[in-house]
Structures are given as C-alpha cells and as structure tokens.
Coordinates of C-alpha atoms in Angstrom, one line a residue:
M15 CA 28.0 -21.4 10.1
L16 CA 26.1 -22.1 6.9
R17 CA 22.8 -21.3 8.8
S18 CA 24.0 -17.8 9.8
L19 CA 23.8 -14.7 7.5
S20 CA 27.5 -13.9 8.0
G21 CA 28.5 -17.5 7.2
R22 CA 26.6 -17.7 4.0
F23 CA 27.9 -14.3 3.0
F24 CA 31.4 -15.6 3.6
I25 CA 30.9 -18.6 1.4
L26 CA 29.3 -16.6 -1.4
T27 CA 32.0 -14.0 -1.3
L28 CA 34.6 -16.8 -1.5
V29 CA 32.8 -18.4 -4.5
F30 CA 32.3 -15.1 -6.4
V31 CA 35.9 -14.0 -5.9
M32 CA 37.2 -17.4 -7.1
A33 CA 34.9 -17.1 -10.1
A34 CA 36.4 -13.6 -10.8
E35 CA 39.9 -15.0 -10.5
V36 CA 39.1 -17.8 -12.9
M37 CA 38.0 -15.2 -15.4
I38 CA 41.4 -13.6 -15.0
F39 CA 43.3 -16.9 -14.9
V40 CA 42.2 -18.1 -18.4
P41 CA 43.3 -15.1 -20.4
S42 CA 46.5 -14.8 -18.2
V43 CA 47.5 -18.4 -19.2
A44 CA 46.7 -17.7 -22.8
R45 CA 48.9 -14.6 -22.7
F46 CA 51.7 -16.5 -21.0
R47 CA 51.6 -19.1 -23.8
E48 CA 51.7 -16.4 -26.5
D49 CA 54.7 -14.7 -24.9
Y50 CA 56.4 -18.1 -24.6
L51 CA 56.0 -18.8 -28.3
L52 CA 57.0 -15.3 -29.4
I53 CA 60.1 -15.5 -27.3
R54 CA 61.0 -18.8 -29.0
L55 CA 60.5 -17.1 -32.4
E56 CA 62.6 -14.1 -31.4
K57 CA 65.5 -16.3 -30.1
A58 CA 65.3 -18.5 -33.2
Q59 CA 65.6 -15.3 -35.4
I60 CA 68.6 -14.1 -33.5
A61 CA 70.2 -17.5 -33.8
S62 CA 69.6 -17.5 -37.6
F63 CA 71.0 -14.0 -37.9
A64 CA 74.2 -15.2 -36.2
L65 CA 74.5 -18.0 -38.6
L66 CA 73.8 -15.8 -41.7
A67 CA 76.4 -13.3 -40.6
T68 CA 79.2 -15.8 -40.5
D69 CA 78.0 -18.0 -43.4
M70 CA 79.4 -21.1 -41.8
V71 CA 79.4 -22.5 -38.3
S72 CA 80.3 -25.9 -36.9
E73 CA 77.6 -28.4 -36.0
E74 CA 78.4 -27.9 -32.3
V75 CA 77.8 -24.2 -32.5
E76 CA 74.6 -24.7 -34.6
Q77 CA 73.3 -27.2 -32.0
E78 CA 74.1 -24.7 -29.2
L79 CA 72.2 -22.0 -31.0
L80 CA 69.2 -24.3 -31.4
E81 CA 69.2 -25.3 -27.7
N82 CA 69.5 -21.7 -26.6
A83 CA 66.5 -20.8 -28.7
G84 CA 64.6 -24.0 -27.5
V85 CA 63.7 -25.2 -31.1
Y86 CA 64.6 -28.1 -33.4
N87 CA 65.0 -26.1 -36.6
V88 CA 64.5 -22.6 -38.0
I89 CA 63.1 -21.7 -41.5
L90 CA 63.2 -18.1 -42.9
R91 CA 61.3 -16.9 -45.9
R92 CA 63.0 -14.1 -47.6
D93 CA 62.7 -12.8 -51.2
E94 CA 59.9 -15.4 -51.9
A95 CA 62.3 -18.3 -51.0
R96 CA 62.2 -20.5 -48.0
Q97 CA 65.5 -21.2 -46.4
L98 CA 66.3 -23.8 -43.7
V99 CA 68.8 -21.8 -41.7
L100 CA 69.2 -24.1 -38.6
S101 CA 68.2 -27.7 -38.3
S102 CA 68.6 -30.7 -36.1
E103 CA 67.0 -34.1 -35.8
I104 CA 63.3 -34.0 -34.9
P105 CA 62.3 -36.9 -32.6
E106 CA 58.9 -37.4 -34.1
D107 CA 56.4 -36.1 -36.6
V108 CA 54.9 -32.6 -36.3
S109 CA 51.5 -33.0 -34.7
S110 CA 50.2 -29.4 -34.7
T111 CA 50.8 -26.0 -36.1
F112 CA 50.4 -22.6 -34.4
D113 CA 50.3 -19.5 -36.6
M114 CA 51.1 -16.4 -34.5
R115 CA 50.7 -14.0 -37.4
D116 CA 46.9 -14.0 -37.5
T117 CA 45.4 -14.5 -34.0
N118 CA 42.8 -13.0 -31.7
A119 CA 41.9 -13.4 -28.0
W120 CA 39.5 -16.3 -28.6
I121 CA 42.0 -18.3 -30.7
L122 CA 44.7 -17.8 -28.1
I123 CA 42.5 -18.9 -25.3
R124 CA 41.2 -21.9 -27.2
D125 CA 44.7 -23.1 -28.1
A126 CA 46.0 -22.5 -24.6
M127 CA 43.3 -24.5 -22.9
A128 CA 43.7 -27.3 -25.5
Q129 CA 47.5 -27.3 -24.9
L130 CA 46.9 -27.3 -21.1
F131 CA 44.2 -29.9 -20.7
Y132 CA 44.3 -31.9 -23.9
P133 CA 47.9 -32.2 -25.1
D134 CA 48.2 -33.7 -28.6
G135 CA 51.7 -34.9 -29.4
T136 CA 55.0 -33.4 -28.3
V137 CA 56.3 -31.6 -31.5
A138 CA 54.6 -28.5 -33.0
R139 CA 55.3 -26.0 -35.8
V140 CA 55.1 -22.3 -34.9
L141 CA 54.8 -19.6 -37.6
G142 CA 55.4 -15.9 -37.0
D143 CA 56.5 -12.5 -38.3
P144 CA 60.2 -11.8 -38.1
Q145 CA 61.4 -8.8 -36.1
Q146 CA 62.7 -5.7 -37.7
G147 CA 62.0 -6.8 -41.3
G148 CA 64.0 -10.0 -41.1
G149 CA 62.0 -11.6 -43.9
D150 CA 58.4 -12.6 -44.8
F151 CA 57.9 -15.0 -42.0
I152 CA 59.8 -17.3 -39.7
E153 CA 59.0 -20.9 -38.9
V154 CA 60.3 -23.0 -36.0
T155 CA 59.7 -26.5 -34.7
I156 CA 59.5 -26.9 -30.9
N157 CA 58.9 -29.5 -28.2
T158 CA 55.6 -28.7 -26.5
V159 CA 56.4 -30.6 -23.3
P160 CA 58.4 -27.7 -21.8
L161 CA 55.7 -25.3 -22.9
R162 CA 53.0 -27.3 -21.1
A163 CA 55.1 -27.6 -18.0
A164 CA 55.7 -23.9 -18.0
M165 CA 52.0 -23.2 -18.4
L166 CA 51.1 -25.6 -15.5
D167 CA 53.7 -23.9 -13.3
Y168 CA 52.4 -20.5 -14.1
G169 CA 48.8 -21.6 -13.8
L170 CA 49.4 -23.1 -10.3
R171 CA 51.1 -19.9 -9.1
I172 CA 48.2 -17.9 -10.4
F173 CA 45.8 -20.3 -8.7
Y174 CA 47.5 -20.2 -5.3
L175 CA 47.7 -16.4 -5.5
S176 CA 44.0 -16.2 -6.5
A177 CA 43.1 -18.5 -3.6
V178 CA 45.0 -16.4 -1.1
I179 CA 43.4 -13.1 -2.5
S180 CA 40.0 -14.7 -2.4
A181 CA 40.4 -15.9 1.2
I182 CA 41.7 -12.5 2.4
T183 CA 38.9 -10.6 0.4
A184 CA 36.2 -12.9 1.8
M185 CA 37.5 -12.5 5.4
L186 CA 37.7 -8.7 5.1
L187 CA 34.2 -8.6 3.7
F188 CA 33.0 -11.0 6.4
F189 CA 34.2 -8.8 9.2
A190 CA 32.9 -5.7 7.4
V191 CA 29.5 -7.2 7.0
Q192 CA 29.6 -8.4 10.7
R193 CA 30.2 -4.9 11.8
V194 CA 28.1 -2.9 9.4
L195 CA 25.1 -5.3 8.9
V196 CA 25.0 -8.4 11.1
R197 CA 25.9 -6.8 14.4
P198 CA 23.1 -4.1 14.1
I199 CA 20.6 -6.8 13.0
R200 CA 21.6 -8.9 16.0
G201 CA 21.2 -5.8 18.2
V202 CA 17.6 -5.4 16.9
V203 CA 16.9 -9.1 17.6
E204 CA 18.2 -8.8 21.1
H205 CA 16.0 -5.7 21.7
M206 CA 13.0 -7.7 20.5
Q207 CA 13.9 -10.7 22.8
S208 CA 14.5 -8.4 25.7
Y209 CA 11.2 -6.6 25.1
A210 CA 9.3 -9.9 24.8
E211 CA 10.5 -10.9 28.3
A212 CA 9.0 -7.8 30.0
P213 CA 6.8 -5.7 27.6
E214 CA 5.7 -3.4 30.5
D215 CA 9.3 -2.2 31.0
A216 CA 9.8 1.0 29.1
R217 CA 13.6 0.7 29.3
R218 CA 13.4 -2.3 26.9
I219 CA 11.8 -0.3 24.1
I220 CA 14.4 0.1 21.4
E221 CA 15.8 3.6 20.8
P222 CA 16.6 4.0 17.0
S223 CA 20.3 4.8 16.6
S224 CA 21.5 3.1 13.3
D225 CA 22.9 5.3 10.6
V226 CA 22.0 2.7 7.9
T227 CA 18.8 3.9 6.2
E228 CA 17.1 0.5 6.0
L229 CA 18.1 -0.5 9.6
R230 CA 17.0 2.9 10.9
E231 CA 13.6 2.4 9.2
A232 CA 13.3 -1.0 10.8
E233 CA 14.3 0.4 14.3
D234 CA 11.8 3.2 13.9
A235 CA 9.0 0.8 13.0
L236 CA 9.9 -1.5 15.9
H237 CA 10.0 1.4 18.3
S238 CA 6.6 2.6 17.2
M239 CA 5.2 -1.0 17.4
Q240 CA 6.6 -1.5 20.9
M241 CA 5.2 1.8 22.1
Q242 CA 1.8 1.0 20.8
L243 CA 1.9 -2.6 22.2
S244 CA 3.0 -1.4 25.6
Q245 CA 0.1 1.0 25.8
S246 CA -2.3 -1.6 24.5
L247 CA -1.0 -4.1 27.1
R248 CA -1.5 -1.6 29.9
Q249 CA -5.0 -0.8 28.7
K250 CA -5.8 -4.5 28.3
E251 CA -4.5 -5.2 31.8
R252 CA -6.6 -2.5 33.3
L253 CA -9.7 -3.5 31.4
A254 CA -9.3 -7.1 32.6
Q255 CA -8.9 -5.9 36.2
L256 CA -11.9 -3.6 35.7
G257 CA -14.0 -6.5 34.4
G258 CA -13.3 -8.6 37.5
A259 CA -14.3 -5.7 39.7
V260 CA -17.5 -4.7 38.0
A261 CA -19.7 -7.1 40.1
R262 CA -18.3 -5.7 43.4
V263 CA -18.5 -2.1 42.3
N264 CA -22.1 -2.7 41.2
H265 CA -23.0 -4.3 44.5
D266 CA -21.3 -1.7 46.7
L267 CA -22.7 1.2 44.6
R268 CA -26.2 -0.3 44.8
N269 CA -26.1 -0.6 48.6
M270 CA -24.8 3.0 48.9
L271 CA -27.4 4.5 46.7
T272 CA -30.2 2.4 48.3
T273 CA -29.2 3.9 51.7
A274 CA -29.1 7.4 50.2
T275 CA -32.6 6.8 48.7
L276 CA -34.1 5.7 52.1
F277 CA -32.6 8.8 53.8
T278 CA -33.9 11.0 51.0
D279 CA -37.4 9.6 51.2
R280 CA -37.5 10.2 54.9
I281 CA -36.3 13.8 54.6
E282 CA -39.0 14.5 52.0
R283 CA -41.8 13.1 54.2
S284 CA -40.8 14.3 57.6
E285 CA -40.2 17.6 59.4
D286 CA -38.8 15.8 62.4
P287 CA -35.6 17.4 63.8
V288 CA -33.9 14.0 63.2
V289 CA -33.4 15.2 59.7
S290 CA -30.5 17.3 60.9
R291 CA -28.8 14.0 62.1
L292 CA -29.6 12.1 59.0
A293 CA -28.4 14.7 56.5
P294 CA -24.6 14.1 57.2
K295 CA -25.1 10.4 56.8
L296 CA -26.8 11.0 53.5
L297 CA -24.0 13.2 52.4
N298 CA -21.3 10.7 53.5
A299 CA -23.0 7.8 51.7
L300 CA -23.3 9.9 48.5
T301 CA -19.8 11.0 48.7
R302 CA -18.5 7.5 49.0
A303 CA -20.5 6.4 46.0
V304 CA -19.3 9.3 43.9
S305 CA -15.7 8.7 45.0
L306 CA -15.9 5.0 44.0
C307 CA -17.4 5.9 40.7
E308 CA -14.8 8.5 39.9
G309 CA -11.9 6.2 40.8
T310 CA -13.3 3.4 38.7
L311 CA -13.9 5.6 35.7
A312 CA -10.4 7.2 36.0
F313 CA -8.7 3.8 36.2
S314 CA -10.5 2.3 33.3
G315 CA -10.4 5.3 30.9
T316 CA -6.7 6.3 31.0
T317 CA -3.3 4.7 30.5
E318 CA -0.1 5.8 31.9
S319 CA 2.2 7.3 29.3
A320 CA 5.7 5.8 28.8
P321 CA 8.3 7.3 31.1
D322 CA 10.4 10.1 29.8
L323 CA 13.8 9.0 31.1
V324 CA 16.2 11.8 32.1
R325 CA 18.9 12.2 34.7
F326 CA 17.8 14.3 37.7
D327 CA 18.6 15.0 41.3
L328 CA 16.6 12.5 43.4
S329 CA 17.4 14.2 46.7
D330 CA 15.7 17.5 45.5
L331 CA 12.6 15.5 44.3
I332 CA 12.2 13.7 47.7
E333 CA 12.6 17.0 49.5
E334 CA 9.9 18.5 47.4
V335 CA 7.6 15.6 48.2
V336 CA 8.3 15.8 52.0
E337 CA 7.7 19.6 52.0
A338 CA 4.4 19.1 50.2
E339 CA 3.2 16.5 52.7
R340 CA 4.3 18.6 55.7
V341 CA 1.8 21.3 54.6
S342 CA -1.0 18.7 54.8
I343 CA 0.0 17.6 58.4
G344 CA -1.7 20.5 60.0
E345 CA -1.9 20.1 63.8
S346 CA -1.2 16.4 63.7
P347 CA 1.9 15.4 65.8
L348 CA 3.6 13.9 62.8
V349 CA 7.3 14.1 61.6
I350 CA 8.3 13.5 58.0
E351 CA 12.0 13.2 57.4
A352 CA 14.3 12.3 54.4
E353 CA 17.7 10.6 54.5
M354 CA 19.9 10.3 51.3
P355 CA 23.2 11.5 49.9
D356 CA 23.4 15.0 48.5
G357 CA 23.4 15.2 44.8
F358 CA 22.0 11.7 44.4
E359 CA 21.1 11.4 40.7
L360 CA 18.7 8.9 39.1
H361 CA 17.9 8.0 35.5
A362 CA 14.1 7.9 35.4
D363 CA 11.0 10.0 34.8
P364 CA 10.9 12.6 37.6
E365 CA 7.1 13.1 37.2
H366 CA 6.4 9.4 37.7
M367 CA 8.9 9.2 40.6
Y368 CA 7.1 12.1 42.3
R369 CA 3.8 10.3 42.0
V370 CA 5.3 7.1 43.3
I371 CA 7.0 8.5 46.4
G372 CA 4.2 11.0 47.0
N373 CA 1.6 8.3 47.0
L374 CA 3.5 6.2 49.5
V375 CA 4.2 9.1 51.8
R376 CA 0.5 10.3 51.6
N377 CA -0.8 6.8 52.5
A378 CA 1.5 6.7 55.5
R379 CA 0.5 10.2 56.6
Q380 CA -3.2 9.4 56.3
A381 CA -2.8 6.1 58.3
L382 CA -0.9 7.9 61.1
Q383 CA -3.4 10.8 61.2
Q384 CA -6.3 8.3 61.8
T385 CA -4.6 7.1 65.0
G386 CA -4.3 10.6 66.4
Q387 CA -1.0 9.7 68.0
E388 CA 2.6 10.9 67.4
G389 CA 4.1 9.4 64.3
R390 CA 7.2 9.4 62.1
I391 CA 7.6 8.9 58.4
L392 CA 11.1 8.4 56.9
V393 CA 12.0 8.5 53.2
A394 CA 15.5 7.1 52.4
A395 CA 17.4 6.5 49.2
E396 CA 20.9 4.9 48.5
P397 CA 22.8 3.5 45.6
L398 CA 23.4 -0.2 45.7
Q399 CA 25.7 -1.7 43.0
D400 CA 23.7 -1.0 39.7
Q401 CA 20.4 -0.2 41.5
C402 CA 18.8 2.6 43.4
V403 CA 17.0 1.6 46.6
I404 CA 14.2 3.9 47.9
T405 CA 12.4 3.1 51.2
V406 CA 9.3 4.7 52.7
Q407 CA 8.6 3.6 56.3
D408 CA 6.5 4.7 59.2
N409 CA 5.8 3.7 62.8
G410 CA 2.0 3.3 62.3
P411 CA -0.3 0.5 63.3
G412 CA 0.5 -1.6 60.2
L413 CA -1.8 -2.9 57.4
P414 CA -4.4 -5.6 58.0
M415 CA -3.4 -9.1 56.8
K416 CA -6.2 -9.2 54.3
A417 CA -5.0 -5.9 52.7
Q418 CA -1.4 -7.2 52.5
E419 CA -2.4 -10.2 50.5
K420 CA -3.9 -8.0 47.7
L421 CA -2.0 -4.9 48.2
F422 CA -1.2 -4.0 44.6
K423 CA -4.4 -5.3 43.0
P424 CA -6.8 -2.5 42.0
F425 CA -10.2 -2.4 43.8
E426 CA -9.0 -5.1 46.2
G427 CA -6.0 -3.6 48.1
G428 CA -7.6 -0.6 49.6
V429 CA -7.0 0.1 53.3
R430 CA -8.5 3.5 53.9
K431 CA -12.3 3.5 54.5
G432 CA -14.1 4.6 51.3
G433 CA -11.0 4.3 49.2
A434 CA -11.1 2.5 45.8
G435 CA -7.7 0.7 46.2
L436 CA -6.1 2.2 43.2
G437 CA -3.2 4.2 44.6
L438 CA -0.7 1.3 45.2
A439 CA -1.8 -0.4 41.9
I440 CA -0.8 2.7 40.0
V441 CA 2.4 3.0 42.0
D442 CA 3.3 -0.6 41.1
E443 CA 2.5 0.1 37.4
L444 CA 4.8 3.2 37.3
V445 CA 7.7 1.3 39.0
R446 CA 7.4 -1.6 36.6
G447 CA 7.4 0.8 33.7
H448 CA 10.9 1.8 34.8
G449 CA 12.1 -1.8 34.9
G450 CA 12.0 -1.8 38.7
Q451 CA 10.2 -3.5 41.6
I452 CA 8.2 -2.5 44.7
R453 CA 7.6 -4.7 47.6
L454 CA 6.2 -4.5 51.1
M455 CA 9.2 -5.1 53.4
K456 CA 7.2 -5.3 56.6
S457 CA 3.9 -4.3 58.2
D458 CA 3.1 -5.0 61.8
E459 CA 2.4 -3.2 65.0
T460 CA 5.8 -1.4 64.8
G461 CA 5.1 0.1 61.4
T462 CA 5.1 -0.4 57.7
A463 CA 7.9 -0.2 55.2
F464 CA 7.9 -0.2 51.4
E465 CA 11.1 -0.8 49.3
I466 CA 11.5 0.3 45.6
R467 CA 14.4 -0.9 43.5
L468 CA 15.2 0.8 40.2
P469 CA 18.0 0.2 37.7
Q470 CA 20.6 3.0 37.7
S471 CA 21.4 2.9 34.0

C-alpha cells in the first residue's frame, strides 16, 4: 500500500489531519482549564455571598458551601481589606498560584500543558476578578487533582473524536483521489501497456477523454506519440522488407532490361519481318519491368494512414465490392455472390475494408479467369460473439505450395505472373491495423478460402 500513490496519499492525509487536530487540541484543553477555574471562582463567590448575607452559618453549612464550590477557602478583598470568608483545613502547602486576572493565550496554553504533563503538587491558589462588582479580587485554594483528571478526560475525548474525524476525512479523500486522479492515471498506464503489446493495432491508440487539464494534456501527448510511433513502425517494417528484396528486384529487373535491350538491338539492325513477332515480346518485357518498379516504389514510399473507425453497414459495402468486380468479369463464366445478414454493422474504417475485401475478390477473379472455366466466388460475413468473421472463397485451382508459405510477405508471396506480391501484404497490414487477423483457411484443387476476424467493439 505504501508503494502506491493512493496509499501514500492516504497516510499523508491521515498525518496532516491529525496535525491539524493537535493544533486544535492544545488551545481547546487550555480553554477547558480556564473555564474550569473560572467556574470555581464563580461558585466560591456565590458561596461567600451566601455567608455574608446571613452573617453567621454553622461549620456544617460552611463545609457544604466549600465542597459545592470545590475549594478549600475563599478570600475576598473589598474596601482595601482582605477577608477570609470561608475556610477549611488545607491538606498541604500551596505549591502554585494561577492569576486569572491578567492572562493571554500563550500563558493559558503554557499553564495547561504544564498542569497536564508536569503536575507540581496538589494544592494551588487561584486569583480572579469577582463577578458584578463583588470586590477588588477573589482568591481561592483548590485541589489540582480533580482539575488534572477533568483535563485528561476532556483531552481523551477530543483525541478520540479527532482520530475518528481524521480517519473519515482520510478515507473520503482517499476514495476521491482514487476516482479523480489515480483511476485516470491507471487508465493511461493500461493504454500504454496495451499499446506496447501490439503497436500496429490502431484500436489500442489512446483517445483523450479526461476533463482534468493536466491528464488531458498527458493523454493528448501520448496520443500524438502513439500515432507517430505507429506510422514510424509501419515505415520501418516496410523499409526492412524492401531492403531484403532489393537484391531480387535488381536481379529480375536486370534480366528483363537485358532481354529488352537485345530485342531493341535486333529491331534497329534488321528489317526482317520477324520484328513483328519480337515487338510484342519486347513490349511485354518492358511492361513487366515497369510494373515491378512501380510496385516497389509505391510500397517503399508510402505508409497506410491510421484507420478512421466509424460504424457502417458492412452488407452495403460488400455489395458495392461485388458489383464493381462483376463489371470486370466481361464474358468470363464467373459468378460472384454475397451472403450476410441485412443491416450488418461493423465498427471499422470503410475505405480500408473496401480495399481488403476488394483485393481478395479481385485476386480470386483473376485466378479463375486464367483457367477459362466456370467459377464461383462467395463473400460471406457473420457475427460471432465479440468478433466479425468475413470469408472470401472460390472454387479455383488453389495456390501453389510455395506461394502459401510466403503468402503475406511482400515481394515473395506473389502468385500471378508479373505481379510484385504486394496485394496480400497490404491486406494483412490493413487488417492488423484494425486489431484483427487474416488467415488462409484452405487452398487445394477444390478452391481457396481466406478468413478475416475483426473485433466488433
């Protein structure tokens, strides 16, 4: 508990409240002692007035008056003369004198603390001003043992009350700090830990929401840092992949351009009709070289933006993809269908999802068109607990085993002749950016099927 922010705040609050209560306790005890002595003087004055009014009382009545006032004797000074009005036997010598006529806060506190912690003797003389002009001053002798006992009792009650107030105050402040400060800080820490586990997942980037100025500034700074870091990581990953593919790109491009150069030399030297046969080959070789260069430059020079997450109708988006691909079928005997619940909503970036599904459907269409046979492509989507499952499957010839092993690696997973192998790598990056996964479910002579799993929330 002492290692946590809330625990330390609880202890500090308890200490500070107790310190404040002590500052209240000391003057309170001093005030209690002053009131105690003034009450004794007032009672002694009343007892003396009773005696003076009757001129003579019995010893039993005099003793009763002294016991009721809580004093041993009473002396009044009137008309410049001191008069012993009431008296009884004093058990021992007077050890201290308290003059209540000329005091201030510091004197009262000093005498009270001395009386409480350093008692000196049991008999004290107390001087004070009489009430309502009853003389010049009044003097009584009291036993200080009851005074100290009353002060201890009052002090303990003050102490217990202070402890209860301190504990309640500390607990209230503890829970308030937990809710207002500690919980938001813990939320920021959890966001940081979650983001560290999968920096490529845009769903784990913190969205600033605190209404506390300092925490909001920290969340804004963390959001900006995570956005920049995610883009940097994507760029770094692409550059690393690009570096590994430079040798292969250079080799393939050199072979293609060498072939094109040979054909070009022969065209320039010869007027043979064979030129008409070589020209298409030259064009195809140059086209493949240009396509490879463009794909490489496009992959290395751009980064995918973070997904803009909104809730949209997935069924409408899939229908849009299917309709667009049907236009590209032409005279091919292909069928593209979609199966999903009506009004199926998804929380994702619709533009990214269009590219993901469109890329998979396009790859399937191109593979089926190369066979020249009848084919069927099915796009399906369904909710599954807290996930959305999207499948794209066809009844084509399947993917080569070598292509399956490096399917989502740029420049290595290409299947179509002349392709750069970037399409599925970009699809994989877009899906991971949504916190999802894409996998090849099957690919054999009966067809190919891809499955995409995305979180619903």
